[in-house]
Structures are given as C-alpha cells and as structure tokens.
Amino acid sequence: MSTSEADHREEEDVPAVEDEDTGAQIAPIIKLEEVAVSTGEEDEDPILDLKAKLYRFDKDGNQWKERGAGTVKFLKHKVTGKVRLLLRQSKTLKICANHLILPSMTVQEHSGNEKSCVWHAGDFADGELKDELFCIRFASIENAKKFIETFQEVAESQKQVENKDASAAAGLLENLSVEGKKNEEKSDNKTAEESSPVKESKTDTEKKAEEPASSA
C-alpha cells in the first residue's frame, strides 16, 4: 500500500466532530435602540386604502410614464378636515403622489380601460409644486369605481371646508378692520387734543382786579 493511500484511509477513519452547544451567549457588539419614525400621517385618518399603479403624462415625450406601484390613500386631517391623496411605492416607500383634493378637481375613467382613471392635480411629491396629469390603474373594476366615487365625494365635501376657511378669513379681516378703526379714532382724538389752543394764565394784575375789595 502506498503512503498516499494510507493517509487517505486514516482520514476516512477519523470520526466527524459535531459542533458542541456550550450554552454560552454572545452579546452583540453594537446595541441598536428603537427609533420612532414619523411618516407625516400621524394627524390624519385614512378614508381609502387601495393597491394601484400610478402613471404621469410626460409632456415632452408625449407619453405615459410609470410613477410607481404601491398603496394609494385618501388622508383626512383631524383638525382642518382637509384631505390629500398620497401614494407610496411598496418597497421603498418613496412618495409618488402627494396633493390636496380640491373642490374644483374632477376624475374620470380612462378611455378604453375601466380599471383606470385620470385627473389633473398640483402635486408636491418632488418637493415642489407641479401641474401633473395622473393615471392610476387598479387590479379590478370594482376598486377603480370605488376610487372614483371616493374622489368625487371628497372633492364635494371640501367645498364646505373651503367655505369655513373663507368665513374664518372674513371674520379675521373684520376684526382687524374694527381694531384699525378704533386705533384711528384714538389717534384722531389725541391729535385734536394736542392741536387745541391752551388758555393763557391770568396775570397778577387781572387776579387782583377780580378779588373783592376788603372792608374798611
């Protein structure tokens, strides 16, 4: 038997050593602490939440371009009552659409596709206001109709919110106007007092002349 064959047999005869569980626990080198992450949606209530794919119309290329696939929401602010549309990508959570629903907005079914609908909006997804033409596509006709109905209902409800804002602004202007008039009147009165002639003091001679003659 050659030397190499003997070595090979010895290696085969050596029993495999299994990893032993010592029960020791190794503490992590870096301790990670929980960090509260703000989504910006804490003060809002979701009205609608649907999976969809969003497109925007590229005017330069004259074509539709995919904006992202994810969850589209209608979020109503708990204090102001204003509603915005928000769509984030599923994996990255990047904002694809973010704009208020205004009373003047309209939404309609995309021609030839009952699962899609289109609308115009002043969008703020990129950090600056842009006029966009959006198209959104759903997995079912039912979801598309639900989106259109909710969109229209929200737009109609925002008329009342807009009227409240207008009334509040009018009331504020009225209060400012009243305060301005009061301040103006005070200023006029002060000016009148300063400009009125001051009576000259009487001389000693005039005072003596007015004094009654003493009895003899």
mmCIF file of C-alpha atoms in Angstrom:
data_model
loop_
_atom_site.group_PDB
_atom_site.id
_atom_site.type_symbol
_atom_site.label_atom_id
_atom_site.label_comp_id
_atom_site.label_asym_id
_atom_site.label_seq_id
_atom_site.Cartn_x
_atom_site.Cartn_y
_atom_site.Cartn_z
ATOM 1 C CA MET A 1 0.000 0.000 0.000
ATOM 2 C CA SER A 2 1.347 3.384 -0.943
ATOM 3 C CA THR A 3 1.831 6.215 1.531
ATOM 4 C CA SER A 4 -0.894 8.348 -0.089
ATOM 5 C CA GLU A 5 -3.445 5.554 0.143
ATOM 6 C CA ALA A 6 -2.655 5.018 3.812
ATOM 7 C CA ASP A 7 -3.084 8.708 4.581
ATOM 8 C CA HIS A 8 -6.396 8.747 2.728
ATOM 9 C CA ARG A 9 -7.681 5.752 4.743
ATOM 10 C CA GLU A 10 -6.658 7.394 8.003
ATOM 11 C CA GLU A 11 -8.634 10.490 7.076
ATOM 12 C CA GLU A 12 -11.710 8.332 6.356
ATOM 13 C CA ASP A 13 -11.389 6.550 9.700
ATOM 14 C CA VAL A 14 -11.387 9.795 11.697
ATOM 15 C CA PRO A 15 -14.913 10.323 13.099
ATOM 16 C CA ALA A 16 -16.614 13.628 12.273
ATOM 17 C CA VAL A 17 -16.651 16.030 15.205
ATOM 18 C CA GLU A 18 -20.030 17.685 15.763
ATOM 19 C CA ASP A 19 -20.304 21.280 16.965
ATOM 20 C CA GLU A 20 -20.918 21.256 20.680
ATOM 21 C CA ASP A 21 -23.539 23.546 22.184
ATOM 22 C CA THR A 22 -21.767 25.157 25.132
ATOM 23 C CA GLY A 23 -24.796 27.232 26.086
ATOM 24 C CA ALA A 24 -22.728 30.407 26.015
ATOM 25 C CA GLN A 25 -24.476 33.545 24.827
ATOM 26 C CA ILE A 26 -22.536 36.140 22.896
ATOM 27 C CA ALA A 27 -23.677 39.701 23.441
ATOM 28 C CA PRO A 28 -23.912 41.911 20.355
ATOM 29 C CA ILE A 29 -21.053 44.347 19.893
ATOM 30 C CA ILE A 30 -23.393 47.203 18.968
ATOM 31 C CA LYS A 31 -26.679 47.735 20.767
ATOM 32 C CA LEU A 32 -29.387 49.059 18.474
ATOM 33 C CA GLU A 33 -32.046 51.269 20.012
ATOM 34 C CA GLU A 34 -35.566 51.676 18.716
ATOM 35 C CA VAL A 35 -36.098 54.940 16.878
ATOM 36 C CA ALA A 36 -39.529 56.476 16.365
ATOM 37 C CA VAL A 37 -40.075 57.117 12.661
ATOM 38 C CA SER A 38 -42.542 59.822 11.632
ATOM 39 C CA THR A 39 -44.496 59.240 8.431
ATOM 40 C CA GLY A 40 -46.273 62.589 8.458
ATOM 41 C CA GLU A 41 -49.598 60.769 8.621
ATOM 42 C CA GLU A 42 -49.985 60.785 12.417
ATOM 43 C CA ASP A 43 -52.539 63.623 12.392
ATOM 44 C CA GLU A 44 -54.625 62.105 9.587
ATOM 45 C CA ASP A 45 -57.301 59.433 9.261
ATOM 46 C CA PRO A 46 -57.311 57.165 6.176
ATOM 47 C CA ILE A 47 -60.542 57.270 4.157
ATOM 48 C CA LEU A 48 -59.441 54.869 1.418
ATOM 49 C CA ASP A 49 -56.516 52.477 1.061
ATOM 50 C CA LEU A 50 -56.033 50.552 -2.219
ATOM 51 C CA LYS A 51 -53.220 48.863 -4.150
ATOM 52 C CA ALA A 52 -52.587 50.516 -7.504
ATOM 53 C CA LYS A 53 -50.048 51.523 -10.140
ATOM 54 C CA LEU A 54 -49.601 55.222 -10.914
ATOM 55 C CA TYR A 55 -48.568 56.912 -14.168
ATOM 56 C CA ARG A 56 -47.859 60.529 -15.057
ATOM 57 C CA PHE A 57 -48.094 62.075 -18.510
ATOM 58 C CA ASP A 58 -44.750 63.242 -19.874
ATOM 59 C CA LYS A 59 -45.494 66.324 -21.958
ATOM 60 C CA ASP A 60 -42.043 66.406 -23.556
ATOM 61 C CA GLY A 61 -42.173 62.790 -24.679
ATOM 62 C CA ASN A 62 -45.950 62.867 -25.231
ATOM 63 C CA GLN A 63 -46.375 59.544 -23.446
ATOM 64 C CA TRP A 64 -47.385 57.958 -20.149
ATOM 65 C CA LYS A 65 -44.554 57.046 -17.765
ATOM 66 C CA GLU A 66 -44.820 54.786 -14.747
ATOM 67 C CA ARG A 67 -44.523 56.703 -11.495
ATOM 68 C CA GLY A 68 -44.661 53.777 -9.099
ATOM 69 C CA ALA A 69 -46.716 50.879 -7.742
ATOM 70 C CA GLY A 70 -47.932 50.852 -4.183
ATOM 71 C CA THR A 71 -50.774 51.925 -1.908
ATOM 72 C CA VAL A 72 -52.903 54.966 -2.690
ATOM 73 C CA LYS A 73 -54.629 56.653 0.250
ATOM 74 C CA PHE A 74 -57.056 59.469 0.920
ATOM 75 C CA LEU A 75 -55.984 61.029 4.235
ATOM 76 C CA LYS A 76 -58.237 63.436 6.176
ATOM 77 C CA HIS A 77 -56.603 65.844 8.621
ATOM 78 C CA LYS A 78 -58.072 65.548 12.117
ATOM 79 C CA VAL A 79 -58.096 69.321 12.734
ATOM 80 C CA THR A 80 -58.535 71.126 9.413
ATOM 81 C CA GLY A 81 -60.688 68.491 7.695
ATOM 82 C CA LYS A 82 -58.628 68.820 4.523
ATOM 83 C CA VAL A 83 -57.996 65.661 2.502
ATOM 84 C CA ARG A 84 -54.930 64.761 0.480
ATOM 85 C CA LEU A 85 -54.089 61.932 -1.889
ATOM 86 C CA LEU A 86 -50.893 60.051 -1.077
ATOM 87 C CA LEU A 87 -49.273 57.161 -2.928
ATOM 88 C CA ARG A 88 -46.041 55.494 -1.786
ATOM 89 C CA GLN A 89 -44.046 52.772 -3.535
ATOM 90 C CA SER A 90 -44.477 49.404 -1.844
ATOM 91 C CA LYS A 91 -40.803 48.549 -1.246
ATOM 92 C CA THR A 92 -39.021 51.889 -0.921
ATOM 93 C CA LEU A 93 -41.984 53.899 0.483
ATOM 94 C CA LYS A 94 -40.929 56.702 -1.845
ATOM 95 C CA ILE A 95 -43.705 59.256 -2.356
ATOM 96 C CA CYS A 96 -45.084 59.086 -5.896
ATOM 97 C CA ALA A 97 -48.080 61.411 -5.490
ATOM 98 C CA ASN A 98 -48.929 63.912 -2.761
ATOM 99 C CA HIS A 99 -51.562 66.585 -3.273
ATOM 100 C CA LEU A 100 -54.711 68.062 -1.728
ATOM 101 C CA ILE A 101 -58.135 67.187 -3.094
ATOM 102 C CA LEU A 102 -59.768 70.472 -4.078
ATOM 103 C CA PRO A 103 -63.450 71.171 -4.857
ATOM 104 C CA SER A 104 -62.527 72.106 -8.424
ATOM 105 C CA MET A 105 -60.913 68.719 -9.179
ATOM 106 C CA THR A 106 -62.577 66.109 -11.359
ATOM 107 C CA VAL A 107 -61.706 62.476 -12.014
ATOM 108 C CA GLN A 108 -62.900 60.282 -14.862
ATOM 109 C CA GLU A 109 -62.477 56.831 -16.295
ATOM 110 C CA HIS A 110 -59.562 56.474 -18.688
ATOM 111 C CA SER A 111 -60.835 55.947 -22.213
ATOM 112 C CA GLY A 112 -60.977 52.293 -23.133
ATOM 113 C CA ASN A 113 -59.968 50.963 -19.709
ATOM 114 C CA GLU A 114 -62.487 50.534 -16.888
ATOM 115 C CA LYS A 115 -59.728 49.710 -14.422
ATOM 116 C CA SER A 116 -58.016 53.076 -14.883
ATOM 117 C CA CYS A 117 -58.908 56.733 -14.298
ATOM 118 C CA VAL A 118 -57.256 60.119 -14.865
ATOM 119 C CA TRP A 119 -57.188 63.546 -13.200
ATOM 120 C CA HIS A 120 -55.199 66.799 -13.035
ATOM 121 C CA ALA A 121 -53.537 67.977 -9.816
ATOM 122 C CA GLY A 122 -50.981 70.380 -8.410
ATOM 123 C CA ASP A 123 -48.656 67.728 -6.990
ATOM 124 C CA PHE A 124 -45.949 68.130 -4.338
ATOM 125 C CA ALA A 125 -44.333 64.668 -4.423
ATOM 126 C CA ASP A 126 -40.948 66.000 -5.601
ATOM 127 C CA GLY A 127 -40.795 68.783 -3.005
ATOM 128 C CA GLU A 128 -42.067 71.465 -5.348
ATOM 129 C CA LEU A 129 -45.498 72.197 -6.793
ATOM 130 C CA LYS A 130 -46.000 70.741 -10.275
ATOM 131 C CA ASP A 131 -49.050 70.571 -12.508
ATOM 132 C CA GLU A 132 -49.467 66.878 -13.290
ATOM 133 C CA LEU A 133 -51.827 64.694 -15.296
ATOM 134 C CA PHE A 134 -52.110 61.371 -13.459
ATOM 135 C CA CYS A 135 -53.451 57.987 -14.485
ATOM 136 C CA ILE A 136 -53.981 55.255 -11.925
ATOM 137 C CA ARG A 137 -54.678 51.584 -12.671
ATOM 138 C CA PHE A 138 -56.244 49.062 -10.306
ATOM 139 C CA ALA A 139 -56.419 45.276 -10.307
ATOM 140 C CA SER A 140 -60.216 45.313 -10.592
ATOM 141 C CA ILE A 141 -63.025 47.449 -11.997
ATOM 142 C CA GLU A 142 -64.585 47.483 -8.527
ATOM 143 C CA ASN A 143 -61.556 49.196 -6.993
ATOM 144 C CA ALA A 144 -61.409 51.718 -9.826
ATOM 145 C CA LYS A 145 -65.069 52.655 -9.276
ATOM 146 C CA LYS A 146 -64.518 52.879 -5.521
ATOM 147 C CA PHE A 147 -61.598 55.257 -6.118
ATOM 148 C CA ILE A 148 -63.628 57.483 -8.456
ATOM 149 C CA GLU A 149 -66.618 57.601 -6.085
ATOM 150 C CA THR A 150 -64.448 58.447 -3.072
ATOM 151 C CA PHE A 151 -62.535 61.074 -5.048
ATOM 152 C CA GLN A 152 -65.772 62.786 -6.089
ATOM 153 C CA GLU A 153 -67.245 62.628 -2.565
ATOM 154 C CA VAL A 154 -64.112 64.141 -1.060
ATOM 155 C CA ALA A 155 -63.982 66.928 -3.651
ATOM 156 C CA GLU A 156 -67.618 67.781 -2.870
ATOM 157 C CA SER A 157 -67.010 67.749 0.901
ATOM 158 C CA GLN A 158 -64.062 70.110 0.507
ATOM 159 C CA LYS A 159 -66.463 72.861 -0.590
ATOM 160 C CA GLN A 160 -67.703 73.056 2.994
ATOM 161 C CA VAL A 161 -64.131 73.154 4.306
ATOM 162 C CA GLU A 162 -63.302 75.899 1.815
ATOM 163 C CA ASN A 163 -66.375 77.885 2.894
ATOM 164 C CA LYS A 164 -65.350 77.567 6.559
ATOM 165 C CA ASP A 165 -61.865 78.802 5.719
ATOM 166 C CA ALA A 166 -63.353 81.734 3.782
ATOM 167 C CA SER A 167 -65.680 82.606 6.685
ATOM 168 C CA ALA A 168 -62.819 82.420 9.162
ATOM 169 C CA ALA A 169 -60.684 84.649 6.946
ATOM 170 C CA ALA A 170 -63.553 87.143 6.575
ATOM 171 C CA GLY A 171 -64.048 87.202 10.350
ATOM 172 C CA LEU A 172 -60.347 87.818 10.868
ATOM 173 C CA LEU A 173 -60.342 90.677 8.365
ATOM 174 C CA GLU A 174 -63.430 92.154 10.034
ATOM 175 C CA ASN A 175 -61.738 92.060 13.442
ATOM 176 C CA LEU A 176 -58.634 93.673 12.001
ATOM 177 C CA SER A 177 -60.807 96.350 10.389
ATOM 178 C CA VAL A 178 -62.587 97.115 13.686
ATOM 179 C CA GLU A 179 -59.304 97.296 15.559
ATOM 180 C CA GLY A 180 -57.929 99.582 12.869
ATOM 181 C CA LYS A 181 -60.902 101.950 13.190
ATOM 182 C CA LYS A 182 -60.526 102.066 16.976
ATOM 183 C CA ASN A 183 -56.837 102.873 16.698
ATOM 184 C CA GLU A 184 -57.606 105.517 14.078
ATOM 185 C CA GLU A 185 -60.208 107.159 16.315
ATOM 186 C CA LYS A 186 -57.795 107.189 19.247
ATOM 187 C CA SER A 187 -55.146 108.761 17.055
ATOM 188 C CA ASP A 188 -57.592 111.478 15.825
ATOM 189 C CA ASN A 189 -58.660 112.319 19.391
ATOM 190 C CA LYS A 190 -55.078 112.602 20.537
ATOM 191 C CA THR A 191 -54.212 114.862 17.602
ATOM 192 C CA ALA A 192 -57.232 117.081 18.322
ATOM 193 C CA GLU A 193 -56.209 117.478 21.955
ATOM 194 C CA GLU A 194 -52.659 118.378 21.021
ATOM 195 C CA SER A 195 -53.756 120.942 18.432
ATOM 196 C CA SER A 196 -56.402 122.702 20.617
ATOM 197 C CA PRO A 197 -55.378 126.221 21.891
ATOM 198 C CA VAL A 198 -54.221 126.422 25.512
ATOM 199 C CA LYS A 199 -55.734 129.162 27.659
ATOM 200 C CA GLU A 200 -53.171 131.670 28.824
ATOM 201 C CA SER A 201 -52.721 132.093 32.558
ATOM 202 C CA LYS A 202 -54.055 135.275 34.093
ATOM 203 C CA THR A 203 -51.615 137.972 35.154
ATOM 204 C CA ASP A 204 -51.289 139.060 38.757
ATOM 205 C CA THR A 205 -52.991 142.370 37.894
ATOM 206 C CA GLU A 206 -56.041 140.591 36.494
ATOM 207 C CA LYS A 207 -56.223 138.350 39.569
ATOM 208 C CA LYS A 208 -56.133 141.398 41.899
ATOM 209 C CA ALA A 209 -58.843 143.161 39.903
ATOM 210 C CA GLU A 210 -61.096 140.142 40.310
ATOM 211 C CA GLU A 211 -60.540 139.938 44.075
ATOM 212 C CA PRO A 212 -63.317 141.549 46.184
ATOM 213 C CA ALA A 213 -62.349 144.785 47.892
ATOM 214 C CA SER A 214 -61.565 144.375 51.578
ATOM 215 C CA SER A 215 -63.887 146.126 54.022
ATOM 216 C CA ALA A 216 -62.609 149.323 55.675
#
